[in-house]
Short mmCIF file of C-alpha atoms in Angstrom, two decimals:
data_model
loop_
_atom_site.label_atom_id
_atom_site.label_comp_id
_atom_site.label_asym_id
_atom_site.label_seq_id
_atom_site.Cartn_x
_atom_site.Cartn_y
_atom_site.Cartn_z
CA MET D 1 -168.26 -59.40 -135.01
CA THR D 2 -171.06 -59.86 -136.96
CA PHE D 3 -174.76 -58.59 -136.13
CA ASP D 4 -175.88 -62.27 -135.88
CA ALA D 5 -173.94 -63.18 -133.44
CA LEU D 6 -174.25 -59.92 -131.63
CA LYS D 7 -177.90 -60.90 -131.28
CA ASP D 8 -176.68 -64.42 -130.01
CA ALA D 9 -175.01 -62.98 -127.23
CA VAL D 10 -177.93 -61.01 -126.34
CA THR D 11 -179.86 -63.97 -126.25
CA ALA D 12 -177.47 -65.83 -124.38
CA GLY D 13 -177.49 -62.70 -121.99
CA GLU D 14 -173.65 -61.88 -122.52
CA ILE D 15 -174.30 -58.60 -124.21
CA ASP D 16 -176.80 -56.43 -122.57
CA THR D 17 -174.78 -52.58 -123.60
CA VAL D 18 -174.20 -51.42 -127.34
CA LEU D 19 -171.99 -48.20 -128.00
CA ALA D 20 -173.72 -46.53 -130.84
CA CYS D 21 -170.94 -43.97 -131.97
CA LEU D 22 -170.87 -41.19 -133.83
CA VAL D 23 -167.31 -39.33 -134.56
CA ASP D 24 -166.94 -35.32 -133.43
CA MET D 25 -165.10 -32.91 -135.11
CA GLN D 26 -162.29 -33.53 -132.27
CA GLY D 27 -161.60 -37.27 -133.06
CA ARG D 28 -163.84 -38.08 -130.06
CA LEU D 29 -166.79 -40.53 -129.93
CA LEU D 30 -170.01 -39.50 -129.19
CA GLY D 31 -173.37 -40.65 -129.29
CA LYS D 32 -175.54 -43.65 -126.71
CA ARG D 33 -175.78 -46.47 -124.80
CA PHE D 34 -178.21 -49.30 -126.19
CA HIS D 35 -179.85 -51.83 -123.60
CA ALA D 36 -178.98 -54.11 -126.36
CA VAL D 37 -182.06 -55.68 -126.66
CA ASN D 38 -183.89 -52.46 -128.17
CA PHE D 39 -180.49 -52.03 -130.67
CA VAL D 40 -181.18 -55.26 -132.08
CA GLU D 41 -184.92 -55.41 -132.33
CA THR D 42 -184.57 -51.69 -134.54
CA SER D 43 -182.36 -49.13 -133.45
CA PHE D 44 -179.56 -51.41 -135.74
CA GLN D 45 -181.10 -49.30 -138.18
CA GLU D 46 -180.43 -45.67 -136.88
CA THR D 47 -181.42 -43.76 -134.47
CA HIS D 48 -181.30 -39.59 -134.15
CA CYS D 49 -178.93 -36.50 -133.01
CA CYS D 50 -178.46 -32.91 -131.70
CA ASN D 51 -176.67 -31.62 -135.14
CA TYR D 52 -175.40 -29.51 -132.95
CA LEU D 53 -172.34 -32.36 -132.42
CA LEU D 54 -170.46 -31.39 -135.17
CA ALA D 55 -170.38 -28.00 -134.69
CA THR D 56 -168.99 -28.01 -130.64
CA ASP D 57 -166.23 -27.02 -129.93
CA LEU D 58 -163.51 -29.58 -127.07
CA GLU D 59 -165.95 -28.10 -124.17
CA MET D 60 -169.19 -28.32 -125.92
CA ALA D 61 -169.87 -24.75 -126.70
CA THR D 62 -172.05 -23.47 -130.03
CA PRO D 63 -170.93 -21.37 -130.61
CA PRO D 64 -172.97 -19.04 -133.44
CA GLY D 65 -171.25 -19.06 -137.15
CA TYR D 66 -172.44 -22.47 -138.46
CA LYS D 67 -174.60 -22.87 -140.98
CA ALA D 68 -175.14 -26.58 -141.14
CA SER D 69 -175.89 -25.85 -136.91
CA SER D 70 -176.98 -23.08 -135.39
CA TRP D 71 -179.84 -21.35 -133.24
CA GLU D 72 -181.36 -19.76 -135.96
CA GLY D 73 -181.75 -23.43 -137.55
CA GLY D 74 -182.99 -24.66 -134.16
CA TYR D 75 -179.95 -27.23 -134.54
CA GLY D 76 -182.14 -30.27 -136.15
CA ASP D 77 -181.57 -34.18 -135.36
CA TYR D 78 -179.04 -35.71 -137.38
CA ILE D 79 -179.56 -39.60 -138.53
CA MET D 80 -176.99 -41.45 -136.96
CA ALA D 81 -176.50 -45.07 -139.76
CA PRO D 82 -174.94 -48.00 -137.46
CA ASP D 83 -171.85 -49.30 -140.07
CA LEU D 84 -172.36 -53.03 -138.70
CA THR D 85 -168.74 -53.80 -140.35
CA THR D 86 -167.39 -52.13 -136.97
CA LEU D 87 -169.52 -53.91 -134.70
CA ARG D 88 -167.42 -55.12 -131.72
CA ARG D 89 -166.91 -56.47 -128.19
CA VAL D 90 -165.05 -54.43 -125.96
CA PRO D 91 -163.97 -56.34 -123.42
CA TRP D 92 -162.59 -53.93 -120.79
CA LEU D 93 -166.46 -52.28 -120.38
CA GLU D 94 -168.54 -55.62 -119.22
CA GLY D 95 -170.77 -56.88 -121.81
CA THR D 96 -170.70 -53.99 -123.84
CA ALA D 97 -170.71 -54.24 -127.69
CA MET D 98 -170.19 -50.59 -129.95
CA VAL D 99 -170.55 -49.60 -133.55
CA LEU D 100 -169.75 -46.21 -134.78
CA CYS D 101 -172.31 -44.95 -137.15
CA ASP D 102 -172.02 -42.84 -140.01
CA VAL D 103 -173.76 -39.63 -139.97
CA LEU D 104 -176.92 -38.53 -142.69
CA ASP D 105 -178.99 -35.36 -142.54
CA HIS D 106 -183.02 -36.08 -140.84
CA HIS D 107 -184.59 -34.79 -143.88
CA THR D 108 -181.89 -35.89 -147.59
CA HIS D 109 -180.90 -39.64 -145.68
CA ALA D 110 -177.30 -37.92 -147.51
CA PRO D 111 -174.11 -38.78 -146.25
CA VAL D 112 -173.41 -34.83 -143.77
CA PRO D 113 -170.67 -33.96 -145.87
CA HIS D 114 -168.39 -32.18 -142.78
CA SER D 115 -168.53 -34.95 -140.82
CA PRO D 116 -164.93 -36.76 -140.95
CA ARG D 117 -166.07 -40.23 -141.77
CA ALA D 118 -167.69 -38.55 -144.50
CA MET D 119 -164.86 -36.30 -145.53
CA LEU D 120 -162.71 -39.38 -145.37
CA LYS D 121 -165.37 -41.87 -147.27
CA ARG D 122 -165.11 -39.00 -149.99
CA GLN D 123 -161.41 -38.78 -151.13
CA VAL D 124 -160.78 -42.64 -150.62
CA ALA D 125 -163.33 -42.73 -153.90
CA ARG D 126 -161.31 -39.97 -155.13
CA LEU D 127 -159.24 -42.93 -155.33
CA THR D 128 -160.19 -45.48 -156.07
CA ALA D 129 -161.89 -43.62 -159.57
CA LEU D 130 -157.79 -44.24 -160.38
CA GLY D 131 -157.40 -47.75 -159.33
CA PHE D 132 -155.69 -47.18 -156.15
CA ASP D 133 -155.80 -48.41 -152.84
CA ALA D 134 -154.87 -46.25 -149.41
CA MET D 135 -153.45 -48.07 -146.90
CA MET D 136 -152.91 -46.13 -143.01
CA ALA D 137 -150.54 -46.12 -140.28
CA THR D 138 -150.91 -44.12 -136.91
CA GLU D 139 -148.47 -43.86 -134.17
CA LEU D 140 -150.24 -42.64 -131.10
CA GLU D 141 -147.77 -40.67 -128.76
CA PHE D 142 -149.32 -39.57 -125.40
CA PHE D 143 -148.80 -39.23 -121.09
CA LEU D 144 -150.41 -41.03 -118.74
CA PHE D 145 -149.82 -39.21 -115.42
CA GLU D 146 -149.63 -40.09 -111.58
CA LYS D 147 -153.64 -38.78 -110.48
CA SER D 148 -156.78 -39.95 -112.57
CA PHE D 149 -158.32 -37.00 -114.43
CA ASP D 150 -161.20 -36.04 -111.72
CA GLU D 151 -158.06 -35.03 -108.87
CA ILE D 152 -156.29 -33.24 -111.52
CA ARG D 153 -159.48 -31.52 -112.39
CA LYS D 154 -160.40 -30.86 -108.17
CA ASP D 155 -156.08 -29.40 -108.11
CA GLY D 156 -156.95 -26.89 -111.28
CA PHE D 157 -154.20 -28.81 -113.03
CA ARG D 158 -151.68 -27.20 -111.60
CA ASP D 159 -149.08 -29.30 -110.22
CA LEU D 160 -149.95 -32.73 -112.38
CA ALA D 161 -147.14 -35.06 -112.27
CA PRO D 162 -146.06 -36.81 -115.11
CA ILE D 163 -145.90 -41.50 -114.17
CA SER D 164 -142.62 -41.79 -114.23
CA GLY D 165 -139.41 -39.40 -113.65
CA TYR D 166 -137.58 -40.86 -116.68
CA ASN D 167 -137.08 -40.68 -120.50
CA GLU D 168 -138.77 -44.26 -120.99
CA ASP D 169 -137.62 -43.63 -124.88
CA TYR D 170 -137.96 -47.92 -125.59
CA HIS D 171 -136.95 -48.32 -121.62
CA ILE D 172 -138.13 -51.77 -120.45
CA LEU D 173 -137.67 -51.33 -116.33
CA GLN D 174 -139.56 -47.87 -116.53
CA THR D 175 -142.46 -49.67 -118.22
CA THR D 176 -142.13 -52.48 -117.14
CA LYS D 177 -143.16 -50.59 -113.80
CA GLU D 178 -146.61 -49.03 -116.25
CA GLU D 179 -147.70 -52.58 -117.30
CA SER D 180 -150.94 -51.85 -114.90
CA VAL D 181 -151.79 -49.27 -117.00
CA MET D 182 -150.14 -51.14 -120.75
CA ARG D 183 -151.37 -54.43 -120.65
CA PRO D 184 -154.75 -53.97 -120.58
CA ILE D 185 -153.97 -51.86 -123.40
CA ARG D 186 -152.74 -53.69 -126.09
CA ASN D 187 -155.20 -56.60 -124.57
CA HIS D 188 -158.78 -55.00 -124.78
CA LEU D 189 -157.87 -53.65 -127.35
CA PHE D 190 -156.06 -56.64 -129.37
CA ASN D 191 -159.37 -59.20 -128.19
CA ALA D 192 -161.91 -55.86 -129.67
CA GLY D 193 -159.95 -56.32 -133.51
CA ILE D 194 -157.88 -54.41 -133.44
CA PRO D 195 -154.10 -54.38 -134.53
CA VAL D 196 -151.76 -53.62 -131.81
CA GLU D 197 -148.54 -54.19 -133.21
CA ASN D 198 -146.87 -52.47 -129.85
CA THR D 199 -146.35 -50.14 -127.21
CA LYS D 200 -142.84 -48.59 -126.31
CA GLY D 201 -141.63 -45.91 -123.75
CA GLU D 202 -141.63 -42.18 -125.72
CA ALA D 203 -138.56 -39.84 -124.86
CA GLU D 204 -139.88 -37.75 -121.65
CA THR D 205 -141.19 -39.02 -118.77
CA GLY D 206 -144.09 -41.00 -118.43
CA GLN D 207 -144.59 -40.37 -122.39
CA GLU D 208 -146.04 -44.19 -123.63
CA GLU D 209 -146.86 -44.94 -127.44
CA LEU D 210 -149.11 -47.56 -129.14
CA ASN D 211 -148.34 -48.49 -132.81
CA ILE D 212 -151.51 -50.01 -134.51
CA ARG D 213 -150.44 -52.36 -137.57
CA TYR D 214 -151.12 -50.64 -141.27
CA ALA D 215 -154.73 -51.33 -142.35
CA ALA D 216 -157.65 -49.81 -145.00
CA ALA D 217 -157.54 -45.85 -144.20
CA LEU D 218 -161.11 -46.10 -143.58
CA ASP D 219 -160.27 -49.14 -140.52
CA CYS D 220 -157.05 -47.24 -139.82
CA ALA D 221 -158.64 -43.55 -138.75
CA ASP D 222 -161.43 -45.84 -136.92
CA HIS D 223 -158.59 -48.04 -135.07
CA HIS D 224 -156.78 -44.82 -134.35
CA THR D 225 -160.52 -43.09 -132.62
CA ILE D 226 -161.64 -46.01 -130.66
CA ALA D 227 -157.72 -47.02 -129.40
CA LYS D 228 -157.94 -43.46 -128.34
CA ASN D 229 -161.08 -43.16 -126.27
CA ALA D 230 -160.01 -47.38 -124.74
CA ILE D 231 -156.83 -45.20 -123.51
CA LYS D 232 -158.60 -43.11 -121.51
CA GLU D 233 -161.35 -45.38 -120.38
CA ILE D 234 -158.17 -47.73 -118.83
CA ALA D 235 -156.33 -45.27 -116.74
CA TRP D 236 -159.10 -43.98 -116.04
CA GLN D 237 -160.13 -47.61 -114.53
CA GLN D 238 -156.02 -47.49 -113.32
CA GLY D 239 -157.49 -44.53 -111.45
CA HIS D 240 -154.97 -42.24 -113.83
CA ALA D 241 -154.77 -40.07 -116.36
CA ALA D 242 -153.91 -40.09 -119.99
CA SER D 243 -153.51 -36.83 -122.31
CA PHE D 244 -152.63 -36.16 -126.25
CA LEU D 245 -152.60 -33.02 -125.72
CA PRO D 246 -149.51 -31.93 -128.19
CA LYS D 247 -147.81 -29.49 -125.41
CA TRP D 248 -148.42 -30.41 -121.93
CA HIS D 249 -145.45 -28.74 -120.56
CA HIS D 250 -143.31 -26.08 -121.90
CA ASP D 251 -140.09 -28.18 -120.87
CA LYS D 252 -141.32 -31.04 -121.82
CA ILE D 253 -140.86 -32.77 -125.86
CA GLY D 254 -144.05 -32.43 -127.49
CA SER D 255 -146.76 -35.90 -128.64
CA SER D 256 -147.21 -36.18 -131.51
CA SER D 257 -149.13 -38.69 -134.26
CA HIS D 258 -146.84 -39.38 -137.19
CA VAL D 259 -148.69 -41.13 -139.95
CA HIS D 260 -147.14 -43.47 -142.34
CA GLN D 261 -149.25 -44.16 -146.28
CA SER D 262 -149.41 -45.70 -148.85
CA LEU D 263 -151.26 -47.14 -152.48
CA TRP D 264 -151.88 -50.11 -153.05
CA GLN D 265 -152.81 -51.28 -157.32
CA ASN D 266 -154.54 -54.16 -157.77
CA GLY D 267 -152.83 -55.39 -153.91
CA ALA D 268 -148.69 -54.97 -154.43
CA PRO D 269 -147.52 -52.03 -153.16
CA ALA D 270 -147.81 -49.24 -156.15
CA PHE D 271 -144.97 -46.83 -154.77
CA HIS D 272 -142.08 -49.63 -155.22
CA ASP D 273 -140.29 -49.62 -158.44
CA ALA D 274 -137.17 -51.76 -157.46
CA ASP D 275 -135.04 -49.95 -160.22
CA ALA D 276 -135.79 -46.67 -160.08
CA PRO D 277 -134.16 -44.31 -156.65
CA PHE D 278 -134.88 -45.01 -153.41
CA GLY D 279 -136.91 -48.00 -154.73
CA MET D 280 -139.81 -44.72 -154.81
CA SER D 281 -142.45 -45.33 -158.26
CA GLU D 282 -143.48 -42.65 -160.34
CA VAL D 283 -147.00 -42.63 -158.25
CA MET D 284 -145.30 -41.94 -154.54
CA GLN D 285 -143.68 -39.71 -156.20
CA HIS D 286 -146.46 -37.73 -158.10
CA TYR D 287 -148.04 -37.85 -154.40
CA MET D 288 -145.53 -37.11 -151.88
CA ALA D 289 -145.15 -33.29 -153.81
CA GLY D 290 -148.72 -33.17 -153.61
CA LEU D 291 -148.19 -34.26 -150.45
CA ILE D 292 -145.36 -31.93 -150.06
CA ALA D 293 -146.61 -28.76 -151.65
CA TYR D 294 -149.73 -28.76 -150.24
CA ALA D 295 -148.92 -29.36 -146.77
CA PRO D 296 -149.33 -25.25 -145.27
CA ASP D 297 -153.02 -25.90 -146.62
CA TYR D 298 -154.13 -28.64 -144.57
CA THR D 299 -152.08 -28.14 -141.54
CA PHE D 300 -155.36 -27.37 -139.90
CA PHE D 301 -156.61 -30.93 -139.75
CA LEU D 302 -153.30 -32.39 -138.56
CA ALA D 303 -152.61 -29.06 -135.56
CA PRO D 304 -156.47 -27.64 -135.12
CA TYR D 305 -155.23 -26.48 -131.33
CA VAL D 306 -153.50 -22.85 -130.41
CA ASN D 307 -151.57 -25.28 -127.52
CA SER D 308 -150.48 -27.86 -130.91
CA TYR D 309 -148.65 -25.46 -132.66
CA LYS D 310 -146.14 -24.89 -129.34
CA ARG D 311 -145.02 -28.31 -129.41
CA PHE D 312 -143.49 -27.63 -133.23
CA ALA D 313 -139.66 -26.54 -131.64
CA LYS D 314 -136.23 -27.21 -133.16
CA GLY D 315 -134.79 -29.57 -132.09
CA THR D 316 -137.63 -32.22 -130.39
CA PHE D 317 -138.21 -33.97 -133.28
CA ALA D 318 -141.01 -31.69 -134.10
CA PRO D 319 -140.62 -30.95 -137.70
CA THR D 320 -140.42 -27.29 -138.55
CA LYS D 321 -140.41 -27.84 -142.66
CA THR D 322 -141.89 -28.94 -145.17
CA VAL D 323 -139.34 -31.18 -146.95
CA TRP D 324 -138.34 -34.74 -147.18
CA SER D 325 -136.28 -37.05 -146.17
CA VAL D 326 -135.10 -40.42 -146.05
CA ASP D 327 -134.94 -41.86 -143.31
CA ASN D 328 -134.30 -39.09 -141.44
CA ARG D 329 -136.88 -37.32 -138.92
CA THR D 330 -136.02 -33.58 -138.56
CA ALA D 331 -137.75 -33.18 -142.02
CA GLY D 332 -141.95 -32.89 -141.79
CA PHE D 333 -142.13 -36.31 -144.55
CA ARG D 334 -140.06 -39.46 -143.83
CA LEU D 335 -139.39 -42.01 -146.40
CA CYS D 336 -138.87 -44.96 -144.95
CA GLY D 337 -138.16 -48.24 -146.08
CA GLU D 338 -136.49 -47.38 -148.93
CA GLY D 339 -135.50 -49.72 -151.81
CA THR D 340 -138.57 -52.27 -150.00
CA LYS D 341 -142.20 -53.10 -151.07
CA GLY D 342 -142.49 -51.87 -147.40
CA VAL D 343 -141.94 -47.60 -149.16
CA ARG D 344 -143.94 -45.37 -147.48
CA VAL D 345 -143.70 -42.23 -146.09
CA GLU D 346 -144.07 -41.03 -143.43
CA CYS D 347 -146.10 -37.64 -141.70
CA ARG D 348 -144.55 -36.21 -138.82
CA VAL D 349 -146.04 -33.18 -138.87
CA GLY D 350 -149.79 -33.86 -137.11
CA GLY D 351 -149.39 -33.65 -133.09
CA SER D 352 -151.06 -36.59 -131.36
CA ASP D 353 -154.61 -34.21 -130.98
CA LEU D 354 -155.29 -34.62 -135.24
CA ASN D 355 -158.70 -36.27 -135.58
CA PRO D 356 -157.49 -39.34 -137.99
CA TYR D 357 -160.17 -39.16 -140.65
CA LEU D 358 -159.56 -35.10 -141.73
CA ALA D 359 -155.71 -36.24 -141.56
CA GLN D 360 -155.82 -38.53 -144.24
CA ALA D 361 -158.75 -36.76 -146.69
CA ALA D 362 -156.61 -33.90 -146.05
CA MET D 363 -153.63 -35.44 -147.28
CA LEU D 364 -154.56 -37.96 -149.98
CA ALA D 365 -156.47 -35.20 -151.12
CA ALA D 366 -152.61 -33.50 -151.34
CA GLY D 367 -151.31 -37.08 -152.74
CA ILE D 368 -154.18 -37.76 -155.42
CA LYS D 369 -153.80 -33.64 -156.69
CA GLY D 370 -149.68 -34.59 -157.21
CA ILE D 371 -151.19 -37.96 -159.49
CA GLU D 372 -153.98 -35.85 -161.52
CA ASP D 373 -150.62 -32.72 -162.64
CA LYS D 374 -148.36 -35.08 -162.81
CA MET D 375 -146.10 -32.54 -160.08
CA ALA D 376 -142.47 -33.12 -159.79
CA LEU D 377 -140.91 -34.16 -156.27
CA ALA D 378 -137.64 -32.41 -155.39
CA PRO D 379 -134.80 -33.61 -154.41
CA ALA D 380 -134.40 -35.32 -150.78
CA THR D 381 -132.88 -32.65 -148.51
CA SER D 382 -130.27 -34.30 -145.50
CA GLY D 383 -128.97 -33.65 -142.15
CA ASP D 384 -130.22 -31.20 -139.72
CA VAL D 385 -132.95 -29.96 -141.41
CA TYR D 386 -134.06 -28.03 -138.65
CA ASP D 387 -131.17 -25.48 -139.81
CA ASP D 388 -132.02 -26.07 -143.18
CA SER D 389 -133.42 -21.52 -144.25
CA GLY D 390 -134.24 -23.30 -147.92
CA ALA D 391 -137.32 -24.34 -146.20
CA THR D 392 -140.37 -24.31 -146.75
CA GLU D 393 -141.94 -23.50 -143.04
CA ILE D 394 -145.35 -25.45 -140.92
CA PRO D 395 -147.37 -22.39 -140.76
CA ARG D 396 -145.82 -21.66 -136.83
CA THR D 397 -149.43 -20.38 -135.76
CA LEU D 398 -153.16 -21.56 -135.80
CA ARG D 399 -154.05 -17.90 -137.25
CA ALA D 400 -151.60 -18.22 -139.38
CA ALA D 401 -153.10 -22.28 -140.56
CA THR D 402 -156.85 -20.80 -140.76
CA GLU D 403 -155.68 -18.33 -142.73
CA THR D 404 -154.38 -20.95 -145.84
CA LEU D 405 -157.22 -23.37 -144.92
CA ARG D 406 -159.49 -19.87 -145.58
CA ASN D 407 -157.83 -19.48 -148.92
CA SER D 408 -156.74 -23.12 -150.41
CA ALA D 409 -158.39 -23.34 -153.78
CA PHE D 410 -156.87 -27.23 -154.04
CA LEU D 411 -158.32 -28.39 -150.86
CA ARG D 412 -161.68 -25.57 -152.04
CA ALA D 413 -161.80 -27.57 -155.11
CA ALA D 414 -161.14 -31.07 -153.64
CA MET D 415 -163.61 -31.44 -150.44
CA GLY D 416 -166.29 -28.32 -150.77
CA ASP D 417 -166.57 -24.84 -150.38
CA ASP D 418 -168.79 -25.54 -147.06
CA VAL D 419 -166.64 -27.87 -145.60
CA ILE D 420 -163.81 -25.59 -145.82
CA ASP D 421 -166.31 -22.75 -144.45
CA HIS D 422 -167.84 -25.00 -141.98
CA TYR D 423 -163.42 -25.91 -140.47
CA THR D 424 -162.19 -22.53 -141.08
CA ARG D 425 -164.98 -22.15 -138.56
CA THR D 426 -164.00 -23.73 -136.51
CA ALA D 427 -160.17 -22.69 -136.43
CA GLU D 428 -161.37 -19.08 -135.79
CA TRP D 429 -163.90 -20.25 -132.39
CA GLU D 430 -160.44 -22.08 -131.41
CA GLN D 431 -159.30 -18.21 -131.94
CA GLU D 432 -161.10 -16.75 -130.70
CA GLU D 433 -162.37 -18.35 -128.03
CA PHE D 434 -157.91 -19.06 -126.88
CA ASP D 435 -157.42 -14.82 -127.33
CA ARG D 436 -161.60 -14.31 -124.56
CA VAL D 437 -159.55 -16.55 -121.89
CA VAL D 438 -155.97 -15.18 -122.28
CA THR D 439 -156.82 -11.44 -122.80
CA ASP D 440 -158.96 -11.84 -119.11
CA TRP D 441 -155.57 -13.55 -117.61
CA GLU D 442 -153.95 -10.68 -118.49
CA ILE D 443 -155.93 -7.94 -117.60
CA ALA D 444 -156.42 -9.31 -114.22
CA ARG D 445 -152.93 -9.36 -114.05
CA GLY D 446 -151.70 -5.71 -114.81
CA PHE D 447 -150.20 -7.68 -118.21
CA GLU D 448 -149.62 -6.19 -121.48
CA ARG D 449 -151.27 -8.01 -123.88
CA ALA D 450 -149.02 -9.73 -126.57
#
């Protein structure tokens, strides 16, 4: 939606509310609801927010230990600068439009370096300087539950019942029963300018998947974030809860967010070489070598919570090893479309809780490192990768991933010390809160701490 089209819609009384949203560290949309007249007259240029919005946890607590935002610093303002290229109608909300905002320093008007959109933009700019464009696509997996968010909360988040009782992977009859939620998700998102491809049942009871057509990296992350918010809102409108928790039940398969990626150059796929094995160009081989070699360094950006690591288990289609294989879903990195112009790499490590801006930024940084250093790609692995004892393991706990993040010279060079220190603190706080809550729970029941 162009800004002129928005102004016309406001004048005609079709739009009365504009959501101005930033993306926080957790990948959520935060912001303000503007009266549309005010937005088109003045606020389309900028608005303001408290700088604690990029230094909170999922419960909106204000953890200590951040350099960028603290009680000592007084919790000042950031500027929210609307990116009018992201302006769109929100068809599932009456009379509403939405715009995503970049986050700027209140004093210098420079991008806030640890803001998710700025982090991805920085890596895209580095890639552009090398002559490449990044194309990405994400898969969104989630669970639908019988009850609403409020009903589940009032029941103490216990005895959750998925919307269906059957594994519904590709199951048309079962997913027909859920069309009251999934059909408006597809249609509303498509009408909001999100290039939806399809929805399908996934490999668990009540588990769904939304697939969005590939796009430039920043557009892909925008589409993912808007879609994730929309899924929750549309499910709520239909009286159901949607959860992107990677592992909501120990007996259930987890939810992932696979990320497909390729590089293009001058409008053509730079990953494709018809004369090379599997159709993989040298550029692709270097990129994948970096992607795989540095996977432990950036695992936190793919798995940011304690629960994220519950998903990594043998025989669940969630990977445990940082190797690549050809069209093999047991590997951390899967080669898709081998021998064709659509050849690409799918990272299968990330869970449904990842922030797409952070995940894509980290993976692009690793791929760029591989290209710059002309890193050699190891041979493909075959068979059941879960049983490959020689392969490097993905960090299996948040504590381990935090340490690799803290000590990553590669990420510090690519993103800056302040950014890595900021997210290291985020990871530490998640672990501290988990330890505090679990310890209290165990002590109350006379258990020893594990």
